[in-house]
Short mmCIF file of C-alpha atoms and ligand atoms in Angstrom, two decimals:
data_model
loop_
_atom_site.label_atom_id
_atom_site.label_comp_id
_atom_site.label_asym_id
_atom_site.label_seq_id
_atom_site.Cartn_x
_atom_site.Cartn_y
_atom_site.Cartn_z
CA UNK S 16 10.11 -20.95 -16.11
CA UNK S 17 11.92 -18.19 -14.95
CA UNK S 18 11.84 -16.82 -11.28
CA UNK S 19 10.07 -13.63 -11.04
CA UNK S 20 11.51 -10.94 -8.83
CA UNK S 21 8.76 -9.24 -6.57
CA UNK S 22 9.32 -6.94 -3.82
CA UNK S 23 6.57 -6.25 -1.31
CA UNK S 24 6.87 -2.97 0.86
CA UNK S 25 4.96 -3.39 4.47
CA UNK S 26 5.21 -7.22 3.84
CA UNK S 27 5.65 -7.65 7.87
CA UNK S 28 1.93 -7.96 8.89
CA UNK S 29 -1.53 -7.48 7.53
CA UNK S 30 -2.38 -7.10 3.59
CA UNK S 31 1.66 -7.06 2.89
CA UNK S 32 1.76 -10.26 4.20
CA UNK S 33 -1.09 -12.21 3.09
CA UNK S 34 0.29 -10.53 -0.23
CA UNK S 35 3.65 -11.94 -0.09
CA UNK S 36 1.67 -15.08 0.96
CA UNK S 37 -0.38 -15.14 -1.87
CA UNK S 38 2.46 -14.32 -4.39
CA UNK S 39 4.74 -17.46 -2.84
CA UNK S 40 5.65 -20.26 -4.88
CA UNK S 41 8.07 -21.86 -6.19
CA UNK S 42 8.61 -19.86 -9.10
CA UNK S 43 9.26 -16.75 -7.18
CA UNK S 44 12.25 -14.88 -5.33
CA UNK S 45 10.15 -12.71 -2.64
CA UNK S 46 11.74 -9.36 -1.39
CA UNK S 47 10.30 -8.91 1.59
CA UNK S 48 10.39 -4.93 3.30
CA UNK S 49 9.11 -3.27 6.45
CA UNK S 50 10.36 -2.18 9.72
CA UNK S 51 9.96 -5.18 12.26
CA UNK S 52 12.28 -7.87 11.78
CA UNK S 53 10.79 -10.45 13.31
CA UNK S 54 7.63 -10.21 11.67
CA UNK S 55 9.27 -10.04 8.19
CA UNK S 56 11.51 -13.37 9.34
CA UNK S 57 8.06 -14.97 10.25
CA UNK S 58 6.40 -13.97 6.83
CA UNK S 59 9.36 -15.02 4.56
CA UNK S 60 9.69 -18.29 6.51
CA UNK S 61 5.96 -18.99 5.58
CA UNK S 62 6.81 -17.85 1.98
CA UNK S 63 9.84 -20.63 1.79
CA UNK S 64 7.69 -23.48 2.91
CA UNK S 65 5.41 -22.74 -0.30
CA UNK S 66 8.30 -23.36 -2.15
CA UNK S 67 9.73 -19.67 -2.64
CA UNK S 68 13.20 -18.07 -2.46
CA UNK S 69 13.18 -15.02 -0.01
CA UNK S 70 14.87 -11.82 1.20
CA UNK S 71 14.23 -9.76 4.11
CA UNK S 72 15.47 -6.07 4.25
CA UNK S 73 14.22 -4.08 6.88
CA UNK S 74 14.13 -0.29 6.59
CA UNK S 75 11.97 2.60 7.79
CA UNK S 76 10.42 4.86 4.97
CA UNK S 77 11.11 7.90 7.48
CA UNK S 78 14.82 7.60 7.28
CA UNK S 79 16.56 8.44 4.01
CA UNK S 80 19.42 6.31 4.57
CA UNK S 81 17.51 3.59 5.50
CA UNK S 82 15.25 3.60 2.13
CA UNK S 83 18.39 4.48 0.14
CA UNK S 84 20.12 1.11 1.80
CA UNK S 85 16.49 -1.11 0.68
CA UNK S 86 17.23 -0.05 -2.87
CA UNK S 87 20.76 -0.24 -3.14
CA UNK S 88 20.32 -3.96 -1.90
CA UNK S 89 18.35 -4.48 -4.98
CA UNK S 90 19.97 -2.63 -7.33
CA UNK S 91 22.85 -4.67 -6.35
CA UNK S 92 22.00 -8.29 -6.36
CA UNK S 93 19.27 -8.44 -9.29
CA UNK S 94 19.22 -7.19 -12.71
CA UNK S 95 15.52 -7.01 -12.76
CA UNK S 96 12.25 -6.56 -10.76
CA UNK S 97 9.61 -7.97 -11.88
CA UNK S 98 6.72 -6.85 -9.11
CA UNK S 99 6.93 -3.94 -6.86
CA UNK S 100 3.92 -3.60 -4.08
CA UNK S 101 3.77 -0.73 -2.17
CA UNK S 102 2.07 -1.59 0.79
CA UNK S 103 3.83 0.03 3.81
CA UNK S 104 1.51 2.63 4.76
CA UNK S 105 0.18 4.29 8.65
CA UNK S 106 -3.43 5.59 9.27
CA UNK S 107 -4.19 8.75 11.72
CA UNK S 108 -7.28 9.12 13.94
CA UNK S 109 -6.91 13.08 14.83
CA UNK S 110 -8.96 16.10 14.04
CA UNK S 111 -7.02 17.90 11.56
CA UNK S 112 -6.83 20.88 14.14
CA UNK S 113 -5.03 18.34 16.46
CA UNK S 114 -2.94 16.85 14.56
CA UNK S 115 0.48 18.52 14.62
CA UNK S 116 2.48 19.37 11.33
CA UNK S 117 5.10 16.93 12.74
CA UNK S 118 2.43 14.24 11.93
CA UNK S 119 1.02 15.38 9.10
CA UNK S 120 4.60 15.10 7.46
CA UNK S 121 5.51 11.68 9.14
CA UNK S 122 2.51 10.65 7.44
CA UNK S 123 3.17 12.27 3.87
CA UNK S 124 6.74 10.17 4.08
CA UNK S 125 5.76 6.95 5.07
CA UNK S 126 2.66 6.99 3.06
CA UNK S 127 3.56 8.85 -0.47
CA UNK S 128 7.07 9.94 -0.60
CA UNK S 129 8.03 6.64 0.47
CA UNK S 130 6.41 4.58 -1.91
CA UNK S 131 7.90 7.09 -4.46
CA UNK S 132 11.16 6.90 -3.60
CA UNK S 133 11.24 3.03 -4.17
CA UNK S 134 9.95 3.77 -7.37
CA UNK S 135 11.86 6.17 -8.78
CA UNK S 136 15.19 3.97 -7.87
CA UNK S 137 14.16 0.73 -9.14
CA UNK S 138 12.56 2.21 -12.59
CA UNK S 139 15.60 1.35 -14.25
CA UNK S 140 15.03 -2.45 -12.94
CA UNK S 141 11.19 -2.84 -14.14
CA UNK S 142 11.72 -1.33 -17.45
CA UNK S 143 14.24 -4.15 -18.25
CA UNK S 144 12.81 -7.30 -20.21
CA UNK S 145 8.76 -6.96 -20.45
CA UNK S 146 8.53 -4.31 -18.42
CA UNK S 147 7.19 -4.73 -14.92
CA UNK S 148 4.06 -4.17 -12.73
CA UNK S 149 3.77 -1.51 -9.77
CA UNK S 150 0.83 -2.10 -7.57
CA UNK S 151 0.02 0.99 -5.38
CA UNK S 152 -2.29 0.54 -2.04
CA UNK S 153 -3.97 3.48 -1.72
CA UNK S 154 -7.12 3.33 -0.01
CA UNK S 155 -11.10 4.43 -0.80
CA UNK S 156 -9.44 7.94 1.58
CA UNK S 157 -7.50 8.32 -1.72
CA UNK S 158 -10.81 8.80 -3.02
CA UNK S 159 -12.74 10.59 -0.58
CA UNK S 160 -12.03 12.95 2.51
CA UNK S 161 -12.95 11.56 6.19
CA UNK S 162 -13.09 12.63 9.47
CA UNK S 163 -10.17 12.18 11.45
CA UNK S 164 -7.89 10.97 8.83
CA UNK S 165 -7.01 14.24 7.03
CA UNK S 166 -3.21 13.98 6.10
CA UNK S 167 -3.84 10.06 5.64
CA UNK S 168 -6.42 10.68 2.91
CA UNK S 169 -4.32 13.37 1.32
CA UNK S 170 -1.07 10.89 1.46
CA UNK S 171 -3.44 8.11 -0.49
CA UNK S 172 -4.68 11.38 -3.07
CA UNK S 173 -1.06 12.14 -3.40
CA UNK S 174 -0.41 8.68 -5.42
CA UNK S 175 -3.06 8.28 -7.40
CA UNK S 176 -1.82 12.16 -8.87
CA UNK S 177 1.87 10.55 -8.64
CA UNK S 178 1.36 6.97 -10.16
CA UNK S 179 -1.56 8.29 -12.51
CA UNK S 180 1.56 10.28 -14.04
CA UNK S 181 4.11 7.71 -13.83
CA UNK S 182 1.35 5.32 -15.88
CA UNK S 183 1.48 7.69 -18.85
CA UNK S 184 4.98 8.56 -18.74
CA UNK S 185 6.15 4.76 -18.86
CA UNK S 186 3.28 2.78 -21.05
CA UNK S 187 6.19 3.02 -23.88
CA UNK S 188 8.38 0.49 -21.34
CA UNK S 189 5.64 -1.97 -20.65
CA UNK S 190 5.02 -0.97 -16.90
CA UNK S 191 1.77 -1.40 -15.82
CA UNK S 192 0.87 1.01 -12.91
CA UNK S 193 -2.45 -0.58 -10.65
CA UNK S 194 -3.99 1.60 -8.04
CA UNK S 195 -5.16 -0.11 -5.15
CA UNK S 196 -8.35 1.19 -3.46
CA UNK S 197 -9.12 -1.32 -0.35
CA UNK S 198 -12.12 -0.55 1.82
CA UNK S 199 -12.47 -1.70 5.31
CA UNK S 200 -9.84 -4.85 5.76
CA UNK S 201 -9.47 -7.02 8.32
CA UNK S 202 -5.63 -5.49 9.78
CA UNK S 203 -4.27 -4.12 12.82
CA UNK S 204 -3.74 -0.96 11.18
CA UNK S 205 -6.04 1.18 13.51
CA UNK S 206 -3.97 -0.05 16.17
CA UNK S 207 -0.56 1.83 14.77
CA UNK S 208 -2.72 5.00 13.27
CA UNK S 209 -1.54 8.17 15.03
CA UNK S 210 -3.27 10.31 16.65
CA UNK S 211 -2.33 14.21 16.65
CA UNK S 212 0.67 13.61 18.82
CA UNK S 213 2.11 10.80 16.87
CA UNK S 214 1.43 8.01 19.14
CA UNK S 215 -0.32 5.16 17.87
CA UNK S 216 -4.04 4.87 19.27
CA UNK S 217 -3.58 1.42 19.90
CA UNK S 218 -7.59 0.46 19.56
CA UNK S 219 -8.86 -1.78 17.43
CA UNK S 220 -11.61 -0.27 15.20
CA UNK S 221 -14.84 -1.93 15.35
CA UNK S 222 -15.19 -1.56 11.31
CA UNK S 223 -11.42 -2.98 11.10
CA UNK S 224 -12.25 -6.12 12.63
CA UNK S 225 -15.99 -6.71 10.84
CA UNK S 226 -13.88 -5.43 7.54
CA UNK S 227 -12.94 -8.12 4.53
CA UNK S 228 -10.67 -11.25 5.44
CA UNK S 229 -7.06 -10.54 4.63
CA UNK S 230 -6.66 -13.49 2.41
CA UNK S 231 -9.61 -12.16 0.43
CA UNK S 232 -8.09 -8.45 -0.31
CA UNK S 233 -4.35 -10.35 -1.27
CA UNK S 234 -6.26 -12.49 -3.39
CA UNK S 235 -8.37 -9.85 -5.64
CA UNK S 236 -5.20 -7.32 -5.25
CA UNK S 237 -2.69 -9.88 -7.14
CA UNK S 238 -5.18 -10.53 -9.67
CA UNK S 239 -5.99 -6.57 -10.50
CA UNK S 240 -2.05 -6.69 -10.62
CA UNK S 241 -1.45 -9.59 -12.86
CA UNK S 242 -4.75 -8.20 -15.12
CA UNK S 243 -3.19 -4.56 -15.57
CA UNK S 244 -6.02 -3.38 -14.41
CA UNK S 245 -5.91 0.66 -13.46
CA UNK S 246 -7.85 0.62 -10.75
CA UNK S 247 -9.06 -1.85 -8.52
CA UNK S 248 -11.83 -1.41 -5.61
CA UNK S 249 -11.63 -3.86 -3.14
CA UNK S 250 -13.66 -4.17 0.27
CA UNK S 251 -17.64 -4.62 1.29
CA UNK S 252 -20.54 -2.07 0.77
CA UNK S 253 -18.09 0.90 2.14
CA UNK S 254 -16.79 1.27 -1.25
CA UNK S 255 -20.31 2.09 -2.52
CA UNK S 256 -19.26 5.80 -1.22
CA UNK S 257 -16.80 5.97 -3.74
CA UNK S 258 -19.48 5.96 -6.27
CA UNK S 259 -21.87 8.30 -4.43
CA UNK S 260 -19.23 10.70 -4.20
CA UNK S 261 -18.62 10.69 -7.49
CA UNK S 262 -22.45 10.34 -8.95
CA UNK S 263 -24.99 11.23 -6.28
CA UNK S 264 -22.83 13.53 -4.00
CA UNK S 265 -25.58 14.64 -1.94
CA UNK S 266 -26.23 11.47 -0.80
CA UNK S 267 -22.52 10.65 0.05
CA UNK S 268 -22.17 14.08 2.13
CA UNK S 269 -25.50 13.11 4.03
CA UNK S 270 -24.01 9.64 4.88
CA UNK S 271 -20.41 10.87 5.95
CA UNK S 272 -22.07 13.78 8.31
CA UNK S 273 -23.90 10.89 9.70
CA UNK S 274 -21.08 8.30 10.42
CA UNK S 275 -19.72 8.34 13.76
CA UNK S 276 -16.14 8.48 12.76
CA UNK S 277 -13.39 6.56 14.44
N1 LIG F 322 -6.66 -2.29 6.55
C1 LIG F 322 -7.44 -1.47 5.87
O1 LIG F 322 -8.66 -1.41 6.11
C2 LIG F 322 -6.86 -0.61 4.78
C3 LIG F 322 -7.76 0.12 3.99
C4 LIG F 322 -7.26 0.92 2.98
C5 LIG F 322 -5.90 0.99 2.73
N2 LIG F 322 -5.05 0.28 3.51
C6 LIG F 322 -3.61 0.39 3.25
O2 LIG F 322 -3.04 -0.89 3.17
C7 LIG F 322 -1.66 -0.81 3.52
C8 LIG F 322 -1.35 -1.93 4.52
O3 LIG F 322 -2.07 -1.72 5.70
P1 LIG F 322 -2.53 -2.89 6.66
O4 LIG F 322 -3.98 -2.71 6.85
O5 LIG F 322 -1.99 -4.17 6.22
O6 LIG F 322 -1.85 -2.42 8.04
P2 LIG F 322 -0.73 -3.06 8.96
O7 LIG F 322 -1.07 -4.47 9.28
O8 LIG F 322 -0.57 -2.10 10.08
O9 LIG F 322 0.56 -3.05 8.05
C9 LIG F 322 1.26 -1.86 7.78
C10 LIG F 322 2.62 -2.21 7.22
O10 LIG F 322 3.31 -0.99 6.92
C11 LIG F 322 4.61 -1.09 7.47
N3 LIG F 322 5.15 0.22 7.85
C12 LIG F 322 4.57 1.12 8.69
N4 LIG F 322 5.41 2.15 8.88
C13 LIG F 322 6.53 1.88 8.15
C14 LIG F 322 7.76 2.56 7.96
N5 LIG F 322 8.03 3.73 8.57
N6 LIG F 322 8.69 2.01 7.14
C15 LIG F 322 8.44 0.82 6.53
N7 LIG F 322 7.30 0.13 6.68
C16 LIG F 322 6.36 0.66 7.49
C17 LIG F 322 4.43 -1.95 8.73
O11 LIG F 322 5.69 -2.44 9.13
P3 LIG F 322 6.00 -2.85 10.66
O12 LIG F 322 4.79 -3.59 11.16
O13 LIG F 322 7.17 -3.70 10.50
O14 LIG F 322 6.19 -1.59 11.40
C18 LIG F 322 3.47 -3.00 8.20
O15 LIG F 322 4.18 -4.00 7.53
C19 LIG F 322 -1.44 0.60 4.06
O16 LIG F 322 -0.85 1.38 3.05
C20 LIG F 322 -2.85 1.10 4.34
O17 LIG F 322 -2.96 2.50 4.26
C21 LIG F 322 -5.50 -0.53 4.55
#
């Protein structure tokens, strides 16, 4: 069988990890992204002793050159990707009034211009062969407004309009394009979400830690990935708001003015 190529953005802790986890095997060459080193090291050694081939590039999805230097690695040493996870990605807890527009821009190019970036370089590298699969975390905020995470919900809204797109434009090629909606999962995130400053808060959110085991979300997002499935929801009875938005909005607007947001 041949080795499939799959590169996993944020792949230093949390659902990136336990992705790159879940993807490991022997029949896989893991590229592993994010910004912390160590981390990544510690992930990719975990992905070798299950029997897969890795490589760790770290870069920062604020800095051009940095991104540009992630893809130029790639587009240098394979002829094809077969898998490409976007799962980097930074929360906010800040009024929108408090946030500055410093943030809501740091946000908007870790979050969504990031993940497009990656895409739009290695394009040329998933159309070859079958055609590959792009799996998109975005988050139940790319399908709602909340308190306190204003430019983080419109960074997750921003790729489902992007990747939507992209899924049309590129059926032809065989790319499959699956947008990720995860609930409430069991990360640090809310630990590194910035508040309107741009420091991280550095608490750990009460609904983070009760949220769905790691393992669990990797698990159902690689198999909406490998099933080409558009859209996958993936978390506990949080994502029921999605569908009261959407159906039975009065109900979702009483429940979200009731929610003590953190
Ligand atoms: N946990 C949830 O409940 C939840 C719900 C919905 C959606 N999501 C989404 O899931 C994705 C993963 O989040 P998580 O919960 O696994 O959080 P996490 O444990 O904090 O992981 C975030 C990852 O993003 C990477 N990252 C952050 N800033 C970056 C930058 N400037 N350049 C490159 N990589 C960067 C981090 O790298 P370093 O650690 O190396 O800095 C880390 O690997 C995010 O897109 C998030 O929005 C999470």
């Amino acid at each position: 069988m041949n080795r499939q190529i799959i590169v996993i953005t944020g792949a230093s802790s949390g659902i990136g990890k336990a992705l790159a986890l879940t993807y490991a095997g022997k029949n896989t060459e893991l590229i592993l992204g994010a910004l912390n080193k160590d981390e990544l090291n510690n992930t990719a050694r975990e992905c070798e002793q299950k029997g897969s081939t890795t490589r760790t590039i770290e870069f920062d999805l604020c800095d051009a050159d940095s991104t540009q230097a992630f893809t130029d690695t790639i587009m240098n040493n394979y002829t094809t990707v077969d898998r490409l996870v976007h799962v980097s990605g930074i929360s906010q807890r800040a009024l929108a009034e408090d946030t500055s527009l410093e943030v809501d821009r740091r946000i908007m190019e870790i979050n969504y211009f990031g993940a497009i970036t990656l895409t739009k370089a290695l394009l040329p590298l998933l159309k070859v062969g079958n055609g590959g699969k792009i799996g998109v975390t975005s988050s139940i905020s790319g399908k709602f407004g909340f308190p306190l995470r204003s430019a983080y919900a419109a960074s997750k809204f921003a790729l489902v309009g992007f990747f939507e797109s992209l899924r049309l434009e590129h059926f032809r090629d065989n790319i499959t394009v699956t947008l990720l909606f995860p609930g409430r999962i069991n990360t640090p995130i809310s630990l590194s979400a910035l508040n309107g400053q741009g420091k991280s808060q550095g608490l750990m959110d009460p609904g983070q830690a009760t949220g769905m085991p790691v393992k669990t979300c990797a698990a159902k997002m690689k198999k909406a990935i490998e099933k080409n499935k558009k859209d996958a929801y993936i978390g506990g009875k949080e994502i029921l708001m999605v569908y009261f938005k959407k159906y039975l909005p009065a109900l979702f607007y009483r429940i979200a003015k009731k929610t003590n947001p953190r």
